mmCIF file of C-alpha atoms in Angstrom:
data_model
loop_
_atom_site.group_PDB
_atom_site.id
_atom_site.type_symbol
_atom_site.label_atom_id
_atom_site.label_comp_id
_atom_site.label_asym_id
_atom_site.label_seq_id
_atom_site.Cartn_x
_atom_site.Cartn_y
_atom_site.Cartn_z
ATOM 1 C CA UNK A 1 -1.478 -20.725 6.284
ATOM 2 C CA UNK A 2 -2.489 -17.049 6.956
ATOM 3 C CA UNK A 3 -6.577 -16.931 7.491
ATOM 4 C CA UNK A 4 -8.505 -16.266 4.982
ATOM 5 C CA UNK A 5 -10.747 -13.154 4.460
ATOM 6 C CA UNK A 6 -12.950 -13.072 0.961
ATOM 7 C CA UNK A 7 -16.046 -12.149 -0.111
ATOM 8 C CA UNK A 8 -18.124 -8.700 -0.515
ATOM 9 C CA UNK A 9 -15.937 -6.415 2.188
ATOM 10 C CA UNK A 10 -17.631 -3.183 2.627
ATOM 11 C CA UNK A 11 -15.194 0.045 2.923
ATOM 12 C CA UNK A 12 -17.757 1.560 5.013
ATOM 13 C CA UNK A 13 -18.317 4.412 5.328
ATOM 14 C CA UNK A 14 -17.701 7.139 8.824
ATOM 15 C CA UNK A 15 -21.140 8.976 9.631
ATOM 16 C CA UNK A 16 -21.332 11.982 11.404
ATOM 17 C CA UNK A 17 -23.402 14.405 12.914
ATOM 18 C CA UNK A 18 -22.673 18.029 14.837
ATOM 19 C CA UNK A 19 -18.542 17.789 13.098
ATOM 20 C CA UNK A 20 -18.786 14.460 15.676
ATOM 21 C CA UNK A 21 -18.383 10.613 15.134
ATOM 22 C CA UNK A 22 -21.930 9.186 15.036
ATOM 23 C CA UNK A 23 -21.470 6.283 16.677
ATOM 24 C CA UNK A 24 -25.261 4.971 16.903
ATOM 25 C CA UNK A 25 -25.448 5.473 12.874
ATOM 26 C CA UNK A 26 -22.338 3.224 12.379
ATOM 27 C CA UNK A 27 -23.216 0.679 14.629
ATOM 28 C CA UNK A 28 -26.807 0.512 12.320
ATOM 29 C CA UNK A 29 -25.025 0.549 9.014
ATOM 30 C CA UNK A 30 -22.961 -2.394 10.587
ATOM 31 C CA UNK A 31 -26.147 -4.485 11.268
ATOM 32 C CA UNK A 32 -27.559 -3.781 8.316
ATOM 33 C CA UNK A 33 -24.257 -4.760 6.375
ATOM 34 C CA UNK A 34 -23.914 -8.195 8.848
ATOM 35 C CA UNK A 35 -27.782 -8.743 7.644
ATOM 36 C CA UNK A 36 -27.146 -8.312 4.369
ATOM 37 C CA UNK A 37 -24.665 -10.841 3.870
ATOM 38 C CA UNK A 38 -21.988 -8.873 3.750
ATOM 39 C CA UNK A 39 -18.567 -10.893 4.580
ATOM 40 C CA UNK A 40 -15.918 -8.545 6.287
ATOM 41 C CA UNK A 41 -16.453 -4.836 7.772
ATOM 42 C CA UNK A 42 -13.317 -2.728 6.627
ATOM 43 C CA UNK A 43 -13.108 0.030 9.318
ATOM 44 C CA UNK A 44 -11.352 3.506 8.723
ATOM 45 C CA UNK A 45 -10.340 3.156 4.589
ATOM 46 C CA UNK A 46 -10.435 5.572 1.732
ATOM 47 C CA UNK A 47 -14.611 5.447 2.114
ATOM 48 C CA UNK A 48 -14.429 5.908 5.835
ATOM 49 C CA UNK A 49 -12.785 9.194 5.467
ATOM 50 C CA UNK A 50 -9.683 8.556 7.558
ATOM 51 C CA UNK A 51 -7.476 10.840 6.166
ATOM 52 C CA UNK A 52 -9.841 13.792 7.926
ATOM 53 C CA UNK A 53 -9.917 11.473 11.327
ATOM 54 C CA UNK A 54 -7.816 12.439 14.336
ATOM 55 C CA UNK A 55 -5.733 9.670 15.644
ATOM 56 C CA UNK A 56 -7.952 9.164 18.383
ATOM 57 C CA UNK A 57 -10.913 9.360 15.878
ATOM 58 C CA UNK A 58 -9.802 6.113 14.262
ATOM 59 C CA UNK A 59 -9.051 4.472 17.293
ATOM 60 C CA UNK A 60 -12.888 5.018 18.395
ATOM 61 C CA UNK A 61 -14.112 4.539 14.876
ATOM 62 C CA UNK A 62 -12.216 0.882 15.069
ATOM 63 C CA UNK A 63 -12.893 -0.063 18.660
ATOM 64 C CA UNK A 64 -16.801 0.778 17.802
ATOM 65 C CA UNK A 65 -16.392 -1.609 14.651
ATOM 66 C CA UNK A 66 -15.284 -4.376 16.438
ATOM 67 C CA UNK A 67 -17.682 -4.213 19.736
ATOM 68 C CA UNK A 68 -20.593 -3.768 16.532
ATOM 69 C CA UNK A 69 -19.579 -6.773 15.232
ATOM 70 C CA UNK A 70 -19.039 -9.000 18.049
ATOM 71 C CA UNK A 71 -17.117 -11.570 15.671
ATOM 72 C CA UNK A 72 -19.495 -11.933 13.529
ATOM 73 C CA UNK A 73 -17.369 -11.427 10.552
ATOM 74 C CA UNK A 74 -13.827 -10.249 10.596
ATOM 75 C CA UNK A 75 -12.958 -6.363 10.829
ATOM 76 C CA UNK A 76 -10.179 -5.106 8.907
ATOM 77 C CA UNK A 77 -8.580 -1.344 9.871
ATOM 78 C CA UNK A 78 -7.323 0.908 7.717
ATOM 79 C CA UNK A 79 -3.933 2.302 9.688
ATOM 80 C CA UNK A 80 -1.779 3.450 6.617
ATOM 81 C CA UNK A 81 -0.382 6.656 6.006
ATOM 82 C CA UNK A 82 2.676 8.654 4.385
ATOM 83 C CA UNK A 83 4.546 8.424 7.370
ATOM 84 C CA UNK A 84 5.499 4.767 8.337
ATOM 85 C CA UNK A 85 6.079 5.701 12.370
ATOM 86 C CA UNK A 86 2.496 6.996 12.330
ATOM 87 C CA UNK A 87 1.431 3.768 9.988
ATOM 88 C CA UNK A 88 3.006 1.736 12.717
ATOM 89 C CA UNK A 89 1.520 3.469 15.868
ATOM 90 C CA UNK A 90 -1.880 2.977 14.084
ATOM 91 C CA UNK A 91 -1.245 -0.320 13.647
ATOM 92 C CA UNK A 92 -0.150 -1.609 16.147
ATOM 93 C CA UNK A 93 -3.076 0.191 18.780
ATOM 94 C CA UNK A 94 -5.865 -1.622 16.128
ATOM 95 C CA UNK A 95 -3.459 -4.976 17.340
ATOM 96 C CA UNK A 96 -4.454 -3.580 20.412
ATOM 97 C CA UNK A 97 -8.091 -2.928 20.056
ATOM 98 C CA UNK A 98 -8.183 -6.785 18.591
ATOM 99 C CA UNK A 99 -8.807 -6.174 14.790
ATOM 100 C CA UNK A 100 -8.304 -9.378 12.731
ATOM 101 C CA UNK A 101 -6.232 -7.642 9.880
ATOM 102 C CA UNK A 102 -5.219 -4.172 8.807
ATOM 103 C CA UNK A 103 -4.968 -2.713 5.436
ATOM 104 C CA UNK A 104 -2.539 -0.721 4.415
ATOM 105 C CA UNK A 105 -2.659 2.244 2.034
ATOM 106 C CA UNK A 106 0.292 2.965 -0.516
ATOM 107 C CA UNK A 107 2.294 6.352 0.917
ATOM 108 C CA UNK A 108 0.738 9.091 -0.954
ATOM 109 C CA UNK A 109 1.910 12.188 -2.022
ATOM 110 C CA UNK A 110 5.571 11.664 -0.687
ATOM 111 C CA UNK A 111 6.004 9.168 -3.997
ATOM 112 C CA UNK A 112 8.836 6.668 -2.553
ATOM 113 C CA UNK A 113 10.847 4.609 -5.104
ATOM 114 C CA UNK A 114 9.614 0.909 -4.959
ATOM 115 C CA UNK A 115 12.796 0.448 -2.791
ATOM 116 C CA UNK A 116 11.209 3.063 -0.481
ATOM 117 C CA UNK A 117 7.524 1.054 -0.407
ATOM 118 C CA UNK A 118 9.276 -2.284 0.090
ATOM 119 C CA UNK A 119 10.746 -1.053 3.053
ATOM 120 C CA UNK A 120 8.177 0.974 4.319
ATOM 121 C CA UNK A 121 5.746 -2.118 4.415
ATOM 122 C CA UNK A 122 8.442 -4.490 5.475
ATOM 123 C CA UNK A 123 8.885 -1.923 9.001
ATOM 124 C CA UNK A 124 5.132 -2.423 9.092
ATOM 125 C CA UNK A 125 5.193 -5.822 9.182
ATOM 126 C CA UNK A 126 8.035 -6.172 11.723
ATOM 127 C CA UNK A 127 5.858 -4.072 14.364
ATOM 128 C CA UNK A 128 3.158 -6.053 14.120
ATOM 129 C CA UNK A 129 1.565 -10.050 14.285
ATOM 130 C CA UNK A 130 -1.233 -8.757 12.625
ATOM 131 C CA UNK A 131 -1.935 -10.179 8.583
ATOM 132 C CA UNK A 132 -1.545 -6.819 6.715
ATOM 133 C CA UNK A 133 -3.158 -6.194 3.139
ATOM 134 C CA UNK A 134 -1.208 -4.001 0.884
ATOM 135 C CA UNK A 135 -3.387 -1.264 -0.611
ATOM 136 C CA UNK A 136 -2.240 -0.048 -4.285
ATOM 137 C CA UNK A 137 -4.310 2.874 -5.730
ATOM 138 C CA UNK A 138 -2.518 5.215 -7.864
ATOM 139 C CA UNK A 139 -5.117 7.364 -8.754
ATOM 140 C CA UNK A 140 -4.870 8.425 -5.043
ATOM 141 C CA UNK A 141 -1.146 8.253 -3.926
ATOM 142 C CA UNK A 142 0.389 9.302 -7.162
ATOM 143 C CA UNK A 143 2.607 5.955 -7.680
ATOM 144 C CA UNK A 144 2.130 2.807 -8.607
ATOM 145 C CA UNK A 145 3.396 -0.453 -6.146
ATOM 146 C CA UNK A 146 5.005 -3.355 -9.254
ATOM 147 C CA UNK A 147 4.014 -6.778 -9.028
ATOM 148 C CA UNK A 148 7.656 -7.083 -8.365
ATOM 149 C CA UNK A 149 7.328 -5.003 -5.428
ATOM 150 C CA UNK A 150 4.350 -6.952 -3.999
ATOM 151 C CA UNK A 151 6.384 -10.472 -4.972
ATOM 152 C CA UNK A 152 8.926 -9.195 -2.389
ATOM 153 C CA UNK A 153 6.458 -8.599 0.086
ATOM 154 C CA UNK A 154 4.415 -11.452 -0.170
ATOM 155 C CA UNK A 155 7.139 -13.359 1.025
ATOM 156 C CA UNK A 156 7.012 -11.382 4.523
ATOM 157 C CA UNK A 157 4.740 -14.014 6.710
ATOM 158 C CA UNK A 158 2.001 -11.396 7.753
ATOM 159 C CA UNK A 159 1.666 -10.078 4.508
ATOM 160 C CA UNK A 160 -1.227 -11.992 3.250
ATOM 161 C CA UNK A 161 -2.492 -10.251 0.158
ATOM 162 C CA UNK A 162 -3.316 -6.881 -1.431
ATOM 163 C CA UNK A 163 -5.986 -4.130 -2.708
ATOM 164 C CA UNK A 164 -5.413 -3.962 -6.008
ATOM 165 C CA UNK A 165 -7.453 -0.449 -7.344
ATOM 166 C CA UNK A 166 -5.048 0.153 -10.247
ATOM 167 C CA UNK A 167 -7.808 -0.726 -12.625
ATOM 168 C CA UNK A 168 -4.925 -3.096 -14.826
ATOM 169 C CA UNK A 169 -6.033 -6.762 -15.278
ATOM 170 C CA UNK A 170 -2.386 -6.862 -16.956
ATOM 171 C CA UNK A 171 -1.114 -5.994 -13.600
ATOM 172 C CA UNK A 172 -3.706 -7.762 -11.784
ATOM 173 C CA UNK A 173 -2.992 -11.111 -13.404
ATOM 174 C CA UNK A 174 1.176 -10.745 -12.983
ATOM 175 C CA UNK A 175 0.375 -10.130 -9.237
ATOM 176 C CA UNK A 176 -1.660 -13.203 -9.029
ATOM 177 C CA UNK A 177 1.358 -15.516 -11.003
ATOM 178 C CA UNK A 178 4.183 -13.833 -9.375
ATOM 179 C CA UNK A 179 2.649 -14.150 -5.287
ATOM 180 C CA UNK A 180 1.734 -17.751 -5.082
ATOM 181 C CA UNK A 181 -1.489 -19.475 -4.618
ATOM 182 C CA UNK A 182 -2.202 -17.997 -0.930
ATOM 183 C CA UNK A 183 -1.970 -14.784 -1.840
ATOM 184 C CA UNK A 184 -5.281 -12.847 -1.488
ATOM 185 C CA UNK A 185 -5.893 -10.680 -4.244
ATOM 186 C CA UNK A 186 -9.010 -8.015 -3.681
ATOM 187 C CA UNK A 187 -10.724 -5.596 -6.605
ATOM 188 C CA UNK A 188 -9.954 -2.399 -5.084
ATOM 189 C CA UNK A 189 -12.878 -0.801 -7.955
ATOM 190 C CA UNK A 190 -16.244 -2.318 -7.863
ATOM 191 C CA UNK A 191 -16.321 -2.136 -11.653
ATOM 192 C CA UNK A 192 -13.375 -4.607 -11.463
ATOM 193 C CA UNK A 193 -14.648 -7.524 -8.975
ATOM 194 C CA UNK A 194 -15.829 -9.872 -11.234
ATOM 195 C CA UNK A 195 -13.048 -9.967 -13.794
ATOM 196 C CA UNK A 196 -10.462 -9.963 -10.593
ATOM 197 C CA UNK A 197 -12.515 -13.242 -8.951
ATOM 198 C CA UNK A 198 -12.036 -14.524 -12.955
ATOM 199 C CA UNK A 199 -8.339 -14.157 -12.402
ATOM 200 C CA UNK A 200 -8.153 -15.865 -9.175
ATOM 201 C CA UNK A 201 -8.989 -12.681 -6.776
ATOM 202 C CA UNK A 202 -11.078 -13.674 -3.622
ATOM 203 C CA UNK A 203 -13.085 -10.895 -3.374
ATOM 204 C CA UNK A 204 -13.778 -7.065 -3.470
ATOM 205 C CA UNK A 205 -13.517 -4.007 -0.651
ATOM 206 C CA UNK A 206 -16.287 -2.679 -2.134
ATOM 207 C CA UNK A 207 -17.349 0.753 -1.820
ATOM 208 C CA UNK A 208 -21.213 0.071 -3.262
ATOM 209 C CA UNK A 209 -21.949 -2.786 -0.765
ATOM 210 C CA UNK A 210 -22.374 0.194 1.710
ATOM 211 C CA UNK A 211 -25.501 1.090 -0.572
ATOM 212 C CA UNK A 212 -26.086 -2.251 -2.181
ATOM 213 C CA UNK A 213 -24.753 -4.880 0.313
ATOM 214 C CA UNK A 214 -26.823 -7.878 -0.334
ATOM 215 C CA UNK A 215 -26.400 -7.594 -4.158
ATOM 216 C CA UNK A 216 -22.637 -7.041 -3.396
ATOM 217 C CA UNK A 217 -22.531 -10.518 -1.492
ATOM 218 C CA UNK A 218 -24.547 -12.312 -3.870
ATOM 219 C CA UNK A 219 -22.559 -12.044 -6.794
ATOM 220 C CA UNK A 220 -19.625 -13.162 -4.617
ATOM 221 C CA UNK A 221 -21.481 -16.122 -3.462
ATOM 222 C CA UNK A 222 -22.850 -16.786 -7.291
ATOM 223 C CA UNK A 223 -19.667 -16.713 -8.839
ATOM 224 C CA UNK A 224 -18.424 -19.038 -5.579
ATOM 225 C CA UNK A 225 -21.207 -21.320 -6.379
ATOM 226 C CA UNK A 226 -19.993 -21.819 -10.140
ATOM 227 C CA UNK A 227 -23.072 -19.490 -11.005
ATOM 228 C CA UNK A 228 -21.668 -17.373 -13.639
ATOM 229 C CA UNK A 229 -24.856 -16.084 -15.278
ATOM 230 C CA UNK A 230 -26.133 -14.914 -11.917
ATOM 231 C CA UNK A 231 -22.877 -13.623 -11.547
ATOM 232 C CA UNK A 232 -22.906 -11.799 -14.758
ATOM 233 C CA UNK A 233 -26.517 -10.745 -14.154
ATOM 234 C CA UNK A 234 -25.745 -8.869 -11.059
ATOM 235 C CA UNK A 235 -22.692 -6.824 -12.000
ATOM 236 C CA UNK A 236 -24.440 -5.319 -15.014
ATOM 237 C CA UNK A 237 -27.045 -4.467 -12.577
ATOM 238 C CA UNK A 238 -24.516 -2.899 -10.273
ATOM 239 C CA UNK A 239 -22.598 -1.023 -13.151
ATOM 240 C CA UNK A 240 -24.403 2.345 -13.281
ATOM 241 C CA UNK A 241 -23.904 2.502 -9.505
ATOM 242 C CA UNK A 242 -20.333 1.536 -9.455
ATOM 243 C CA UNK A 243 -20.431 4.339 -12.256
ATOM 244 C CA UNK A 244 -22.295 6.615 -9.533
ATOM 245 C CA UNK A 245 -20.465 6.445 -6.639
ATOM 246 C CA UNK A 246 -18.070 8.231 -8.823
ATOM 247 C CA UNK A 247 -19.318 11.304 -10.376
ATOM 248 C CA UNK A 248 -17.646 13.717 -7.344
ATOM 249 C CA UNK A 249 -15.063 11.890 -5.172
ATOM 250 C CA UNK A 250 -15.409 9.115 -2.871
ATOM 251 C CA UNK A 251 -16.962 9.055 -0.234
ATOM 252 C CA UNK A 252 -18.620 12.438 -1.441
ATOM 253 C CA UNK A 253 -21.530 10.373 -3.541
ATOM 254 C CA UNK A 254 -21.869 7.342 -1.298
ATOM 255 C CA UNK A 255 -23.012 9.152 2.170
ATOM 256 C CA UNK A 256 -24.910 11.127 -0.120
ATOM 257 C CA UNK A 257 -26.790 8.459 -1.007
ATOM 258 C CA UNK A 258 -26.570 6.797 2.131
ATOM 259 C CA UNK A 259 -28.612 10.311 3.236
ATOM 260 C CA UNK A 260 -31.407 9.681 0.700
ATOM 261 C CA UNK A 261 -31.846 6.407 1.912
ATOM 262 C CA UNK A 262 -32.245 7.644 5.866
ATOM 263 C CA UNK A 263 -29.562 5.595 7.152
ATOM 264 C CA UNK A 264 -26.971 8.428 7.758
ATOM 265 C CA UNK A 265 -26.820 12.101 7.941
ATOM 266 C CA UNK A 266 -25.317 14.004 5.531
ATOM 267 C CA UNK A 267 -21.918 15.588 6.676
ATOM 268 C CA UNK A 268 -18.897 15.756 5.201
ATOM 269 C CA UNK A 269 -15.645 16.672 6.599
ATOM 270 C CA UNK A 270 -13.728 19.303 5.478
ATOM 271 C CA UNK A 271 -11.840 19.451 2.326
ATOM 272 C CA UNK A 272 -15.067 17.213 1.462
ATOM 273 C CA UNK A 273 -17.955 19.033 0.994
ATOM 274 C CA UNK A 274 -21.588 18.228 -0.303
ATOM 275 C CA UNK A 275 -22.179 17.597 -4.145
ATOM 276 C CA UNK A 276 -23.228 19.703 -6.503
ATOM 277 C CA UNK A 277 -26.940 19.812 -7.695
ATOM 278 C CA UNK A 278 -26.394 18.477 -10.542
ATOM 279 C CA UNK A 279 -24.510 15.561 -9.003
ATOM 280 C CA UNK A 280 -26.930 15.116 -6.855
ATOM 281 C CA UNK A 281 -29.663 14.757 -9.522
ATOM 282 C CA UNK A 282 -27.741 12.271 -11.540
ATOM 283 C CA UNK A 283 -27.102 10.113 -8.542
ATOM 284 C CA UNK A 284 -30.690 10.060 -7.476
ATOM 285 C CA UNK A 285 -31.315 9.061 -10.853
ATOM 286 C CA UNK A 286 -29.758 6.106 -10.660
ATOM 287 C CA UNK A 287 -31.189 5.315 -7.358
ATOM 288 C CA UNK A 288 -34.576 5.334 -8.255
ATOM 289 C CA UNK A 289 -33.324 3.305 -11.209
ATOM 290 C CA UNK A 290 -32.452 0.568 -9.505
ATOM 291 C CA UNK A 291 -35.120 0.707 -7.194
ATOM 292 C CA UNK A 292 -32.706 2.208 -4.052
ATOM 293 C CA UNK A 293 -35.070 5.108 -3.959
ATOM 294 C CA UNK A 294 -38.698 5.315 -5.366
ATOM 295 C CA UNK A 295 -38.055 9.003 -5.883
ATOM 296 C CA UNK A 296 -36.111 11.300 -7.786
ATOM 297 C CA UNK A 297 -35.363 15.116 -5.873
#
């Protein structure tokens, strides 16, 4: 049986500082995460700006996770792409580096059939001994991966589960009844985790545990615990946040706030760029809200 990752897995973010990697910032965000409860450290996603990083970038930005975490909890690289002999050169140097897992974006912008994504993740997978989690988030890629394409591929051995950001419990719940019992399903949306851990999920790669990461791993650990109330308590607490991290694209909001709170500088890279005053207001808001920041600028 493939091992098991679950739990609050933060999509951290990449900090940077001078148009440079800022290596001593990301190894403190990862302490603070480990500290905070949080259960797996997913290196180079959506949130950690990848699709701006050289290739030599993420091969830093992933070695640097793993020395940070020393084992501690599992890392997870992001090494997908549109093109699968670029997917597979990522991958397999994060097999390298000595990642635990990999996770794997749907091909975006190119919009294969689901003949084209089954085979695209199936090369993957041959290149590789690593367990690789699918990554499905059509808002992003333009095209949806079926539950009957990720039945197909959950019979490949390595692939173990999927990151399901669709926002469908429909589609969610046929995933979950189609891939067997050891499939690992994650909320892709932090909105979504506890409904998805209602369904059977095992957890979220969360994009507000980089703000909020011992809340993130609590309600993961109350709703393990058979807690539901707590469970329930916490994710209406997290809502407006979720909501926040939202309001200009990801990661846009999230270093932003990360900035307020001193633990990163703020620096975007290009097309990204810095959010709009009145962005910036409404997120601060929220902050000081929920007690993140006791200010409002």
């Amino acid at each position: 049986m493939a091992k098991k990752y679950y739990g609050s897995c933060v999509a951290i973010v990449t900090p940077f500082v001078d148009g440079q990697f800022d290596e001593s910032a990301y190894r403190a965000l990862i302490e603070w995460q480990i500290a905070s409860g949080t259960h797996v450290i997913v290196a180079c996603g959506t949130t950690g700006e990848a699709s701006t990083l050289s290739f030599e970038e993420q091969i830093e930005v992933i070695k640097v996770a793993i020395d940070a975490a020393k084992g501690r909890v599992p890392v997870i690289a992001g090494t997908g792409g549109n093109n699968t002999a670029e997917a597979i050169y990522l991958t397999q140097e994060a097999e390298r580096l000595g990642v635990d897992a990999v996770l794997v974006v749907v091909p975006y912008y190119n919009k294969p059939t689901q003949e084209g994504l089954y085979q695209h993740y199936r090369t993957i997978a041959e290149s590789t001994r690593l367990p690789i989690i699918l990554y499905n988030v059509p808002s992003r890629t333009g095209i949806n991966m079926t539950p009957a394409t990720v039945a197909r591929l959950a019979k490949i051995k390595n692939i173990i589960g999927i990151k399901e950001a669709s926002g469908d419990m429909g589609q969610v719940g046929a995933i979950l009844a189609q891939c067997g019992e050891d499939f690992q399903v994650f909320s892709g949306n932090d909105s979504d985790t506890l409904p998805v851990l209602a369904l059977g999920g095992c957890g979220a790669i969360s994009v507000t545990a980089n703000i909020m990461p011992a809340e993130c791993a609590q309600l993961y650990e109350a709703w393990q615990q058979g807690d539901l109330q707590t469970a329930r308590t916490i994710c209406r607490q997290l809502d407006a946040v979720n909501r926040a991290m939202f309001i200009e694209s990801n990661p846009i909001m999230v270093k932003y706030a990360l900035a307020m709170m001193g633990k990163i500088r703020e620096e975007y890279r290009l097309p990204l760029c810095s959010p709009e005053p009145t962005s910036r207001q409404k997120l601060a808001e929220v902050l000081a809200k929920n007690g993140i920041l006791i200010y409002v600028v």
